Short mmCIF file of C-alpha atoms and ligand atoms in Angstrom, two decimals:
data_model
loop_
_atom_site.label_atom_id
_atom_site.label_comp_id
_atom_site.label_asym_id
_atom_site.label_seq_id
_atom_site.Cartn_x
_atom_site.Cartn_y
_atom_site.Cartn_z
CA UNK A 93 60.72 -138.98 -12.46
CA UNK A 94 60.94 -141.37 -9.76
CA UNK A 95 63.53 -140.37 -6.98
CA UNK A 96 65.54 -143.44 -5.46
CA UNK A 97 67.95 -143.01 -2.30
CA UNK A 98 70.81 -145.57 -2.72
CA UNK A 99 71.89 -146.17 0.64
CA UNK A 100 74.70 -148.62 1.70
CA UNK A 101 75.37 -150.39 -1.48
CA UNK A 102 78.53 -151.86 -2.72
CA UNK A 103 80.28 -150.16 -5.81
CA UNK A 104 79.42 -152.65 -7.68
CA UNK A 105 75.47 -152.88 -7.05
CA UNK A 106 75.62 -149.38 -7.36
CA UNK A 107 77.01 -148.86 -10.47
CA UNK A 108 74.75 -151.95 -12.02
CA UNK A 109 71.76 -149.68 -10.98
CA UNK A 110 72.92 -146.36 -12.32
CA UNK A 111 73.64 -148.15 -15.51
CA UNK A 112 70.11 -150.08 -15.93
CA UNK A 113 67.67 -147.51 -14.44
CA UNK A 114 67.07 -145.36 -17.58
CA UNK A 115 68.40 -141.33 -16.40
CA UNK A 116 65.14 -139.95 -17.93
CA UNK A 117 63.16 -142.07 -15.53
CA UNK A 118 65.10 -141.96 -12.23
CA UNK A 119 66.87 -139.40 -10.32
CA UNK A 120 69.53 -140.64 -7.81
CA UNK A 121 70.76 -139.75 -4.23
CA UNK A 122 73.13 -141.67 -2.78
CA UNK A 123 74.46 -142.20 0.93
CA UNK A 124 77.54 -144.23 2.20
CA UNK A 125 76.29 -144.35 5.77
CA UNK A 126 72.61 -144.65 7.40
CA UNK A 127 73.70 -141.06 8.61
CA UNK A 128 74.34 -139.65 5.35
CA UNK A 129 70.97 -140.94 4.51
CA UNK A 130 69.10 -139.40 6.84
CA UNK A 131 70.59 -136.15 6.27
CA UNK A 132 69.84 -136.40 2.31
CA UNK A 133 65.69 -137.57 3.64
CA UNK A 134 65.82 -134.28 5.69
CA UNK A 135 66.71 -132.47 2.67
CA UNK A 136 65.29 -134.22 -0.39
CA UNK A 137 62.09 -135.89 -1.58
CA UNK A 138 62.45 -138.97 -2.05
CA UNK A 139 60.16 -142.27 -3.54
CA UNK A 140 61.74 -145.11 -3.21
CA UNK A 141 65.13 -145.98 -0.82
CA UNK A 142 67.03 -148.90 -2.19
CA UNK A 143 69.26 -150.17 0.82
CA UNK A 144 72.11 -152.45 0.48
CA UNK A 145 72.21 -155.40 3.09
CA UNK A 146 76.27 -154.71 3.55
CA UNK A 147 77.75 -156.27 7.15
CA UNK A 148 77.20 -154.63 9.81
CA UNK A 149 73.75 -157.21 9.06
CA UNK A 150 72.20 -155.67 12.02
CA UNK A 151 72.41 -152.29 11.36
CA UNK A 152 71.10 -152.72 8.08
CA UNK A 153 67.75 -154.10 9.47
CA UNK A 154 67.70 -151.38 12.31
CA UNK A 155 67.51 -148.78 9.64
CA UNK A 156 64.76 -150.50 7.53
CA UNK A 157 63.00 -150.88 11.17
CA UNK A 158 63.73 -146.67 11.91
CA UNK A 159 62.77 -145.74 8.34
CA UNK A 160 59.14 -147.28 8.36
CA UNK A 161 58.46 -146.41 11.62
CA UNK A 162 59.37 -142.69 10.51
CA UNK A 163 57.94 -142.31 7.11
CA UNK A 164 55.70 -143.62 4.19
CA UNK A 165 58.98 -144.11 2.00
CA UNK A 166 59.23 -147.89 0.57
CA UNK A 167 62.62 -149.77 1.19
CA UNK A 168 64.03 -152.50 -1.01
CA UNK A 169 66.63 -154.40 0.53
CA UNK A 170 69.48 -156.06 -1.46
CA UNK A 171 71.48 -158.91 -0.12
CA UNK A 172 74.37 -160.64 -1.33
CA UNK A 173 73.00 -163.79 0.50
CA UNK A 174 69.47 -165.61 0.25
CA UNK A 175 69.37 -166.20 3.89
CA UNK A 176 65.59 -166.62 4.12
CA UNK A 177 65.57 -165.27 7.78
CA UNK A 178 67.25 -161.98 6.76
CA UNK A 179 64.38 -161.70 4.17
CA UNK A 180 61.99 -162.53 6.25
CA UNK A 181 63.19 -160.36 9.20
CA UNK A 182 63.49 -157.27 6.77
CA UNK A 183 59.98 -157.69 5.29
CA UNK A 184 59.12 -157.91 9.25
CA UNK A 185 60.56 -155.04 10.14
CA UNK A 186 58.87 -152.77 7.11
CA UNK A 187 60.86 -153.60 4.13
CA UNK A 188 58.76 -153.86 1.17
CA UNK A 189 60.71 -156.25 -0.82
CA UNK A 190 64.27 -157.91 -0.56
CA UNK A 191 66.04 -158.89 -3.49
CA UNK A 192 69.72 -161.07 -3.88
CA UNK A 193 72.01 -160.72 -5.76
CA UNK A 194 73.26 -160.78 -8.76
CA UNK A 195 70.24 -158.61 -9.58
CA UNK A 196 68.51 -159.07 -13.11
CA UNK A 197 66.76 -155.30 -14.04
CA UNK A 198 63.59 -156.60 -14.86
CA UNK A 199 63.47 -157.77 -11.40
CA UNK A 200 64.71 -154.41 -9.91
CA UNK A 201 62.49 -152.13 -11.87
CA UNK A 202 59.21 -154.53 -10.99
CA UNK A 203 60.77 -153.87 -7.19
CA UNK A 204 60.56 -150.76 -7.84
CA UNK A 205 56.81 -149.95 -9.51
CA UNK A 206 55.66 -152.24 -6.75
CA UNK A 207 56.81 -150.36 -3.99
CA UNK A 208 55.80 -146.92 -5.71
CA UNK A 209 52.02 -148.99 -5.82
CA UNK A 210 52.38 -149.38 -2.44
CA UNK A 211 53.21 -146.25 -1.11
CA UNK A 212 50.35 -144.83 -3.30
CA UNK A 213 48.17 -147.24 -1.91
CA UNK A 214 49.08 -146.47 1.92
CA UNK A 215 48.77 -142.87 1.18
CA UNK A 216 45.56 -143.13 -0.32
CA UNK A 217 44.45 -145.08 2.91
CA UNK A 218 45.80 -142.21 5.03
CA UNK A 219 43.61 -139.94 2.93
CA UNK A 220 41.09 -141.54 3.49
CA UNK A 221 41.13 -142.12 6.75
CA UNK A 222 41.12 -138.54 7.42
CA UNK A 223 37.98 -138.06 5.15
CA UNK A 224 36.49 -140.43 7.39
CA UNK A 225 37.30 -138.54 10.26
CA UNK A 226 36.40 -135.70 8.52
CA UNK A 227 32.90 -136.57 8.13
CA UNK A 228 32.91 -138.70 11.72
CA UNK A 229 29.47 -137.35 12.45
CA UNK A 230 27.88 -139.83 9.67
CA UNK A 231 28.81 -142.95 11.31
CA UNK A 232 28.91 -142.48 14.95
CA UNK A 233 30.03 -145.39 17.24
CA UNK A 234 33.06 -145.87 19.07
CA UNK A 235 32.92 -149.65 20.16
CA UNK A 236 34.86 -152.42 18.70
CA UNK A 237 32.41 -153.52 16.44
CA UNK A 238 31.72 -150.56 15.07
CA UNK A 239 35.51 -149.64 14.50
CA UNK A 240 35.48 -152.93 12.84
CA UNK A 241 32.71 -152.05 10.26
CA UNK A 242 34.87 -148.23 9.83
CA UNK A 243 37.98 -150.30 8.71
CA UNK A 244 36.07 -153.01 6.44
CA UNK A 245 34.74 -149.43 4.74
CA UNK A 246 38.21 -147.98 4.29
CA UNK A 247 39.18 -151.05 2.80
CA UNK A 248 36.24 -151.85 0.34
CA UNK A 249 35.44 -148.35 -0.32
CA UNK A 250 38.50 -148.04 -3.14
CA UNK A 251 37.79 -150.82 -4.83
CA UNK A 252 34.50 -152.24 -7.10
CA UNK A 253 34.29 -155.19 -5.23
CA UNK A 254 30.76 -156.15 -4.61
CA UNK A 255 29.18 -155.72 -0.64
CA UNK A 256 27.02 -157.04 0.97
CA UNK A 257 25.84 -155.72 4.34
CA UNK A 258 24.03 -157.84 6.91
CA UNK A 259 22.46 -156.74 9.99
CA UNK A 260 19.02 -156.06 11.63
CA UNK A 261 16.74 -153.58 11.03
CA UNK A 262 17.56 -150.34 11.65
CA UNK A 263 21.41 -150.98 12.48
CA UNK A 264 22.53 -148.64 9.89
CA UNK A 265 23.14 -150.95 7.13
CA UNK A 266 22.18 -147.78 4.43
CA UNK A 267 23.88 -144.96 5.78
CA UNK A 268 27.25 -147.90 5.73
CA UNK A 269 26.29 -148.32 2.17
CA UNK A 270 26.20 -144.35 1.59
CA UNK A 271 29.54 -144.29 3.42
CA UNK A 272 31.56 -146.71 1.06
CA UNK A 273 30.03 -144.53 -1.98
CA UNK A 274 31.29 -141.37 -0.32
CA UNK A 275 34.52 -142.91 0.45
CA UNK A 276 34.90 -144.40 -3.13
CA UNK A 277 36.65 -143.24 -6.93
CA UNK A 278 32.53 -143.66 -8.00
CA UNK A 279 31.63 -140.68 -5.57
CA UNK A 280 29.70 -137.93 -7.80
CA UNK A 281 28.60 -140.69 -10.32
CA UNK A 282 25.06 -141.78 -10.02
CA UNK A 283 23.90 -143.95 -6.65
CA UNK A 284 20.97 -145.69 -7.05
CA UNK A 285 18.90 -147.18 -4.17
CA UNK A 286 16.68 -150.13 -5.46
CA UNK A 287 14.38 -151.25 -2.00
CA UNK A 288 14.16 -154.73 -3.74
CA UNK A 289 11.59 -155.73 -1.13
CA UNK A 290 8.59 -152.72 -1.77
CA UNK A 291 7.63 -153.58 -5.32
CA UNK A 292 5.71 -156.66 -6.66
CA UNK A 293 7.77 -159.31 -8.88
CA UNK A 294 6.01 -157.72 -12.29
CA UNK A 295 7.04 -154.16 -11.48
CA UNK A 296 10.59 -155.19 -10.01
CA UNK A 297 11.95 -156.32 -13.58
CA UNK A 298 11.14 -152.51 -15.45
CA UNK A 299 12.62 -151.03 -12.33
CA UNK A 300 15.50 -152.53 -12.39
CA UNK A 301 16.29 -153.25 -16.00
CA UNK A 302 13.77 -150.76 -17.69
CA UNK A 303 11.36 -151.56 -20.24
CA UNK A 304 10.57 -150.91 -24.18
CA UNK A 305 7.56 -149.08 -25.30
CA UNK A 306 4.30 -151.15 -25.77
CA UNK A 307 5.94 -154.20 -23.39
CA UNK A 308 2.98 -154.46 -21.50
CA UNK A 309 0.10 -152.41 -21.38
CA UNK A 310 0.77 -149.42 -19.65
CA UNK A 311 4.23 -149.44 -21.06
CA UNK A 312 3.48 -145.71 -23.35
CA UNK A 313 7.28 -145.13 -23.83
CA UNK A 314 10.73 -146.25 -23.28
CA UNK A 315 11.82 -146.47 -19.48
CA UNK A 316 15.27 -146.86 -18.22
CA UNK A 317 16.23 -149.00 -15.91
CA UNK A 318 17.76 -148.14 -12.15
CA UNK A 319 21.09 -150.37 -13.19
CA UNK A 320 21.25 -148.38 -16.58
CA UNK A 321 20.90 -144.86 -14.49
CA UNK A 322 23.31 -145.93 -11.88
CA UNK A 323 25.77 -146.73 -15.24
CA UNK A 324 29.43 -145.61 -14.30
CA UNK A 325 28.58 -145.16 -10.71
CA UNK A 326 26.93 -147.46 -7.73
CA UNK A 327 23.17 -149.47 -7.33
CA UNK A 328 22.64 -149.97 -3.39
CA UNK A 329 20.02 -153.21 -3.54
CA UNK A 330 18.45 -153.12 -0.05
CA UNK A 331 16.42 -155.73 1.22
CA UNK A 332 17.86 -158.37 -1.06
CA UNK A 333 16.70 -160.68 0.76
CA UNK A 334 13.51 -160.58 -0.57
CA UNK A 335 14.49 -160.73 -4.21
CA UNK A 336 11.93 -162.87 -5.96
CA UNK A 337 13.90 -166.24 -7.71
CA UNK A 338 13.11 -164.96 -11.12
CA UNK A 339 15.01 -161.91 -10.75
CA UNK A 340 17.78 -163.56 -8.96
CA UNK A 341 18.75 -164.92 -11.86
CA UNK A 342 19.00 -161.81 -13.63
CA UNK A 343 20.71 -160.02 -10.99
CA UNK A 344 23.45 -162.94 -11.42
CA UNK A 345 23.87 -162.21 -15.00
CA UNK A 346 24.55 -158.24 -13.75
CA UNK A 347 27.02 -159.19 -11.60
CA UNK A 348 28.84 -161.42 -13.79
CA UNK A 349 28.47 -160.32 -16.98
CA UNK A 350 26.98 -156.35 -16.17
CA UNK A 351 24.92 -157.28 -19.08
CA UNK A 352 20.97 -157.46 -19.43
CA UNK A 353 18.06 -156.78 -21.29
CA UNK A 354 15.41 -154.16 -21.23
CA UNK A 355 11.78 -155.84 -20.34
CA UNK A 356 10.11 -156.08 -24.31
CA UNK A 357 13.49 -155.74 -25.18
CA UNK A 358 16.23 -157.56 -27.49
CA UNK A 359 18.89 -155.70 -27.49
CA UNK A 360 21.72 -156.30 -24.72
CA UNK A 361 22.72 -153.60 -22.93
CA UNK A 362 26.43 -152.96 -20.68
CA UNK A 363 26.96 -151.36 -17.94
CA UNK A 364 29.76 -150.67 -15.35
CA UNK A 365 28.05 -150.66 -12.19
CA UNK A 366 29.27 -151.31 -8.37
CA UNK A 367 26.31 -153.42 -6.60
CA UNK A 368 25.97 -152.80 -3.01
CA UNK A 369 23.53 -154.96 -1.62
CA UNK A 370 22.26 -155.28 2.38
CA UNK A 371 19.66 -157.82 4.02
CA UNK A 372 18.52 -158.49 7.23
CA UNK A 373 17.71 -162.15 6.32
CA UNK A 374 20.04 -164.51 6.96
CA UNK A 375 20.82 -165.42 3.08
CA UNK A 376 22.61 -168.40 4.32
CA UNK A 377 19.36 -169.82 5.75
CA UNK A 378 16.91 -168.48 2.86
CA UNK A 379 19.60 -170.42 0.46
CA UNK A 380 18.64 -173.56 2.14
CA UNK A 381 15.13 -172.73 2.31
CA UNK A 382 15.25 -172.54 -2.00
CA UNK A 383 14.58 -169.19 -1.44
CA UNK A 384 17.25 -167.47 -2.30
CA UNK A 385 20.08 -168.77 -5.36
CA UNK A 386 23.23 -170.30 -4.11
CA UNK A 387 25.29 -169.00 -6.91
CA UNK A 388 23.93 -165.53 -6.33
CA UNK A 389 24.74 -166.02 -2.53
CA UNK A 390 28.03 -166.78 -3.51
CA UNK A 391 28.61 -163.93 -5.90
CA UNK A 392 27.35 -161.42 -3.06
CA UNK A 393 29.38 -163.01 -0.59
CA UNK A 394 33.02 -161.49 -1.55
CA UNK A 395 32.95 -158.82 0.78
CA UNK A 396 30.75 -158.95 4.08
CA UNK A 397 29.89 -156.22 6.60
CA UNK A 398 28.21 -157.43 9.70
CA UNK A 399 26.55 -154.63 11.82
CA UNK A 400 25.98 -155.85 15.35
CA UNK A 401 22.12 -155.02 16.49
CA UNK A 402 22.41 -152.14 18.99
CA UNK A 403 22.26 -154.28 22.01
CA UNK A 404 25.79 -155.45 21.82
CA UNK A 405 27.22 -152.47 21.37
CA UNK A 406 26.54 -150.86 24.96
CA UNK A 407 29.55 -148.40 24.34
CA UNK A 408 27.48 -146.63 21.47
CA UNK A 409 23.65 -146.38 22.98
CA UNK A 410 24.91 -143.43 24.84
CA UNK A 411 26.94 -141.48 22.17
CA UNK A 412 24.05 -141.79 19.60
CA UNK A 413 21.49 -141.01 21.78
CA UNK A 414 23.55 -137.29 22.76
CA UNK A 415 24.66 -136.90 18.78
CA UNK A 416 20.79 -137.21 18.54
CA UNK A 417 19.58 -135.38 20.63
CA UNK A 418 22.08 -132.41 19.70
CA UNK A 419 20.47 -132.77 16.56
CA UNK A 420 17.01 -132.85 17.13
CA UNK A 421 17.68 -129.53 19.66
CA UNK A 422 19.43 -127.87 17.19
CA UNK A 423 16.77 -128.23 14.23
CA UNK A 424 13.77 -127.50 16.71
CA UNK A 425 15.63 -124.85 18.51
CA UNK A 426 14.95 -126.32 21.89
CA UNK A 427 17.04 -126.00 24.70
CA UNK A 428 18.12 -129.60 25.52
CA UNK A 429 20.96 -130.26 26.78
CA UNK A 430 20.88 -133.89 27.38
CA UNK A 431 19.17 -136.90 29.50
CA UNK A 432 19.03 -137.81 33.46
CA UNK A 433 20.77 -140.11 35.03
CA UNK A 434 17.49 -142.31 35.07
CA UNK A 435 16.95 -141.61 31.28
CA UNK A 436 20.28 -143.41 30.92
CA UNK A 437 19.99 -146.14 32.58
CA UNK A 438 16.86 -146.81 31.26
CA UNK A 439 18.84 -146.27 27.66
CA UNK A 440 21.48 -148.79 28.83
CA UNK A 441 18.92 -151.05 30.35
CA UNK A 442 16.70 -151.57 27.03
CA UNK A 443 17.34 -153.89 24.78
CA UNK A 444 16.44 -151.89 21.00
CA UNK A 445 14.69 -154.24 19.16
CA UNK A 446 14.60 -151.36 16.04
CA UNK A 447 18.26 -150.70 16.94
CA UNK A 448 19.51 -147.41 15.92
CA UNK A 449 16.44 -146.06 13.85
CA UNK A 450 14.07 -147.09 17.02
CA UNK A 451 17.05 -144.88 19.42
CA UNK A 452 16.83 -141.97 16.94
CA UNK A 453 12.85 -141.84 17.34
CA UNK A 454 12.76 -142.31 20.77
CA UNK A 455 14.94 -139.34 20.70
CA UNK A 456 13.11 -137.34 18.39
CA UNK A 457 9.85 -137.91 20.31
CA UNK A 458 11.64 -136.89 23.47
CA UNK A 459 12.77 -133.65 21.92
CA UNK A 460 9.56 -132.49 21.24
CA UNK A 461 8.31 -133.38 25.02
CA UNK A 462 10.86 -132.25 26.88
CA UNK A 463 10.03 -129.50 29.34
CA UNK A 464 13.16 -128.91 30.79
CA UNK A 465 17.20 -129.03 29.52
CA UNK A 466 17.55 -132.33 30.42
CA UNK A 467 15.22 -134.67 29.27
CA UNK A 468 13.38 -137.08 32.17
CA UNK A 469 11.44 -140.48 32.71
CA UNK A 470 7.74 -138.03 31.59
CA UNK A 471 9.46 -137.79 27.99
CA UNK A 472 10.15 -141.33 27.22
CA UNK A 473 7.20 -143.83 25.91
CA UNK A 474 6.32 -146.39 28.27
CA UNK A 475 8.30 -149.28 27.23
CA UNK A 476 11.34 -147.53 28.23
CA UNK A 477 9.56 -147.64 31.78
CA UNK A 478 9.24 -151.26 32.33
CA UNK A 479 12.81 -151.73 32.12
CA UNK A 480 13.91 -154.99 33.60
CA UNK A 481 17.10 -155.08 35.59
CA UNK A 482 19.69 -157.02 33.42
CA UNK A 483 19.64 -160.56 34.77
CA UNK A 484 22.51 -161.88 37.10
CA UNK A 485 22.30 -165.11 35.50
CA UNK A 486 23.90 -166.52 32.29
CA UNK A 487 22.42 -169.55 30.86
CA UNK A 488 24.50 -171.82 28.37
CA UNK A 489 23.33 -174.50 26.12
CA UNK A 490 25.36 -177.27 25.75
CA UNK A 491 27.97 -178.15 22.83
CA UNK A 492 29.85 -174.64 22.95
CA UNK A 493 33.19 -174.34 22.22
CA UNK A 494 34.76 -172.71 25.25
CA UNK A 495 36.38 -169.30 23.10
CA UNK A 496 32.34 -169.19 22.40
CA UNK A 497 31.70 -169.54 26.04
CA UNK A 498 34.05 -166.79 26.98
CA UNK A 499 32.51 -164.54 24.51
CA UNK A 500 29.15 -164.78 25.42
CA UNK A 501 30.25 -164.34 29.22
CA UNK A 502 31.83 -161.46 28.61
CA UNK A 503 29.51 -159.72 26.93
CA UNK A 504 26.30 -160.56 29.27
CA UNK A 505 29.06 -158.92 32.13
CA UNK A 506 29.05 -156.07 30.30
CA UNK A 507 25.96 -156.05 29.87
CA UNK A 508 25.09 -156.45 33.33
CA UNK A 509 27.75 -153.80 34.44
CA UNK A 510 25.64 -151.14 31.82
CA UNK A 511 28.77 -151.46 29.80
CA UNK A 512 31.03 -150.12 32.21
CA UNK A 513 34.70 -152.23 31.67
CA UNK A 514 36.43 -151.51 34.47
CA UNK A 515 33.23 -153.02 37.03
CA UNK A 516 33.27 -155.89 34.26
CA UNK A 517 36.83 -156.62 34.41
CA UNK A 518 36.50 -156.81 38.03
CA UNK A 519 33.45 -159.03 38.04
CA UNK A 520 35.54 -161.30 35.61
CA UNK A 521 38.88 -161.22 37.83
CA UNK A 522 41.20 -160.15 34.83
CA UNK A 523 42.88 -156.84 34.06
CA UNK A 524 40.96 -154.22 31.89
CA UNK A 525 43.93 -154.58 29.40
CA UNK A 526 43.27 -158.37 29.21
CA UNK A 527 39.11 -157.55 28.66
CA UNK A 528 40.37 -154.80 25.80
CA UNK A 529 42.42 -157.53 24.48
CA UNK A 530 39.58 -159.97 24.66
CA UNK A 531 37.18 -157.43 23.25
CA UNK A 532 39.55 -156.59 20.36
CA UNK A 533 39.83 -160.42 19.36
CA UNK A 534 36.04 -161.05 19.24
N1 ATP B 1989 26.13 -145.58 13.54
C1 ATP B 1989 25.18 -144.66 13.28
N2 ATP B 1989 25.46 -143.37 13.45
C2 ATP B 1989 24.52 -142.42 13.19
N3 ATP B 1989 23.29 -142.70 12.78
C3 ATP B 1989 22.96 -143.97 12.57
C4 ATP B 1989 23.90 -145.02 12.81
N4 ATP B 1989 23.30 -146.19 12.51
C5 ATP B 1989 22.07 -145.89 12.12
N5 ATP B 1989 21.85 -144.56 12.13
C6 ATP B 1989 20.58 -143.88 11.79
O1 ATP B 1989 19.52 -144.76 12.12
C7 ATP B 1989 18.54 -144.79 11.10
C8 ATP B 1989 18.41 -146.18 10.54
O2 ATP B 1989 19.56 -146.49 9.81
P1 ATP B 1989 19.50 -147.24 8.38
O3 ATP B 1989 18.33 -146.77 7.60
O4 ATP B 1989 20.84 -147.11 7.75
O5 ATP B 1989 19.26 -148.72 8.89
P2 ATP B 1989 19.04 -150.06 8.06
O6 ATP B 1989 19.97 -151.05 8.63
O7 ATP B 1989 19.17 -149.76 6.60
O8 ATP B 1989 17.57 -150.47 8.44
P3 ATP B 1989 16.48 -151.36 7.60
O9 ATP B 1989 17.00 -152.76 7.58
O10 ATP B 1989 15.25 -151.25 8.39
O11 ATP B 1989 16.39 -150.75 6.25
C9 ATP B 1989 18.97 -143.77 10.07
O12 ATP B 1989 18.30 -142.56 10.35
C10 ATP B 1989 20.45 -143.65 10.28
O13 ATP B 1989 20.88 -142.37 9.91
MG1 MG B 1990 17.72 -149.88 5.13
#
């Protein structure tokens, strides 16, 4: 049963809906007044609130604009005129569709399934949003980029939509990968991790796609394949990058047709699998190099997650390093509390060639050192001594464009102010709501 709210609407429009929306698949409220309807929301459940544009014009679009910011609930707007303004100014203020009349039921009832799809769809966001929060200690980063790699997971995770994450080594790119399989429907169906870059060309093709008995020697019996074990569920391809050309094309054929054949084999086989894939190459490059397919660098392509390297994400060097360190306390039972203020700086200073993964083991090794709760200079390996001062100079080359300029300046400030905004807004002469702006656009 879906439950509509009739709010505002003429007789007439009223009576037109009562009589085309079948009784055994709706159940109707109705209010005369914006009032009236938010007395019957305070009382009822409700799915879908069909509002009539009626004059006062204003008030009509205040209530759409009070309604969304409120609740979840979906409002259709109906409008004896097609003034494209009001349509556009209702959609703008949260309405999810706006329909004139006369009305034509096939119309209405489409209307109507859409906006049920879309409150599903925002609900199942909110869900899993809070699953993400839930789990917050997998992923831990709070800076912009970082934020912007959470929301790119939220969106991806639902769908089968093949990914592709770039970023250097160590930036997290697999535990991203694990994140969008916990996050998706395929979660508790096989997940396969292929490192496409540890096994030689000849091996490669009976990993992936299995093999028949007596295909080569060696081949005793029957092998499956990782894509036929990851069937129903998700492959996560890292190092693609380093895909030989021969299987390229075979991954292609995957993708496109999720069909293949077993090495030896001549029978085709199906499956239904989601292909995560991550690189630290630059595919765009290797494409042009003949190293890597176009066409497969265009099928991977749909759906890109970028993780900064470690570097330019100052805001996060300092919550990773405590999350592991909490960790590494906690399994060794050490007493560690966390780092001087020297240890810091020197944390903030270095620039973490191995990212994340190089942080972690610094960490780790520190652990283990540390003779006292908070771990000093005497625990960290000697690169982390020779720390240079971040430079007070920027150098530009020539031919950038100047919202490239302004990027690249404000980041080396914040570098140079150890990530610290306000000092960086200050340095820059602009508010620190006009550097959060700026730092939100890049
Ligand atoms: N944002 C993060 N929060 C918590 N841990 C992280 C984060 N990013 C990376 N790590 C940890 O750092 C280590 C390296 O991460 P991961 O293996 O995902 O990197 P990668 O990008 O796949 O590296 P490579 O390209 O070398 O395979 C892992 O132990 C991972 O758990
Ligand atoms: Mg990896």
């Amino acid at each position: 049963m879906i439950r509509l709210l009739l709010v505002c609407l003429d007789d007439q429009t009223r009576l037109f809906l009562l009589k085309h929306l079948s009784n055994k698949e709706y159940v109707f409220s109705v209010a005369n007044s914006h009032k009236k309807a938010w007395e019957i929301l305070k009382q009822k459940e409700c799915d879908v609130i069909v509002a009539g544009h009626k004059l006062p014009r204003t008030s009509a679009l205040d209530f759409v604009k009070e309604i969304s910011k409120k609740s979840l609930l979906p409002v259709i707007v109906i409008s004896g005129q097609p003034e494209v303004k009001d349509a556009t100014q209702a959609i703008r203020n949260g309405a999810c569709d706006f329909l004139v009349l006369p009305l034509r039921p096939v119309e209405l009832k489409k209307a109507i399934i859409q906006a049920l799809r879309a409150k599903k769809m925002m609900l199942e966001n909110i869900r899993l949003k809070k699953t993400f929060m839930e789990n917050k200690s997998n992923l831990i980063g709070t800076s912009s980029a970082m934020q912007r790699v959470r929301e790119q997971i939220l969106q991806v995770a639902p769908t089968k939509s093949t990914v592709l994450i770039i970023g250097e080594s160590g930036t997290g790119k697999e535990l991203i990968a694990e994140s969008i399989y916990n996050l998706s429907p395929r979660v508790g169906k096989p997940f396969v991790k292929v490192n496409c870059g540890a096994l030689p060309e000849s091996l490669l093709e009976s990993e992936l796609f299995g093999h028949e008995k007596g295909a080569f020697t060696g081949a005793l019996s029957k092998r499956k394949g990782r894509f036929e074990l990851a069937d129903s569920g998700t492959i996560f391809l890292d190092e693609i990058g380093e895909m030989p050309l021969s299987m390229q094309v075979k991954l292609l054929r995957v993708l496109e047709a999720g069909e293949f054949e077993r090495v030896g084999g001549e029978n085709t086989i199906k499956v239904n699998v989601r292909v995560i894939a991550a690189t630290n190459k630059n595919l765009e490059e290797e494409v042009k190099a003949g190293r890597f397919r176009a066409d497969l660098y265009y099928r991977l392509n749909v759906f890109v997650i970028e993780v900064p390297p470690l570097r330019d994400r100052q805001e996060d060097v300092l919550l990773l390093a405590h999350y592991f360190l909490h960790q590494f306390a906690r399994e060794s039972k050490k007493d560690v509390k966390g780092f001087t203020p020297e240890v810091e700086k020197a944390f903030l200073s270095y620039n973490w060639p191995g990212n994340v993964r190089e942080l972690k083991h610094v960490i780790e090794r520190a652990v283990i050192l540390a003779r006292s709760p908070y771990v000093g200079m005497d625990s960290l390996p000697p690169k982390l001594h020779t720390v240079a001062e971040p430079s007070a100079f920027i150098t530009l080359p020539l031919g950038l464009k100047m919202e490239q300029i302004e990027k690249i300046i404000i980041e080396k400030t914040l570098t140079y102010t150890k990530g610290n905004k306000q000092a960086a807004a200050e340095m820059l002469g602009i508010s620190l709501a006009t550097l959060y702006r700026r730092l939100k656009e890049m």
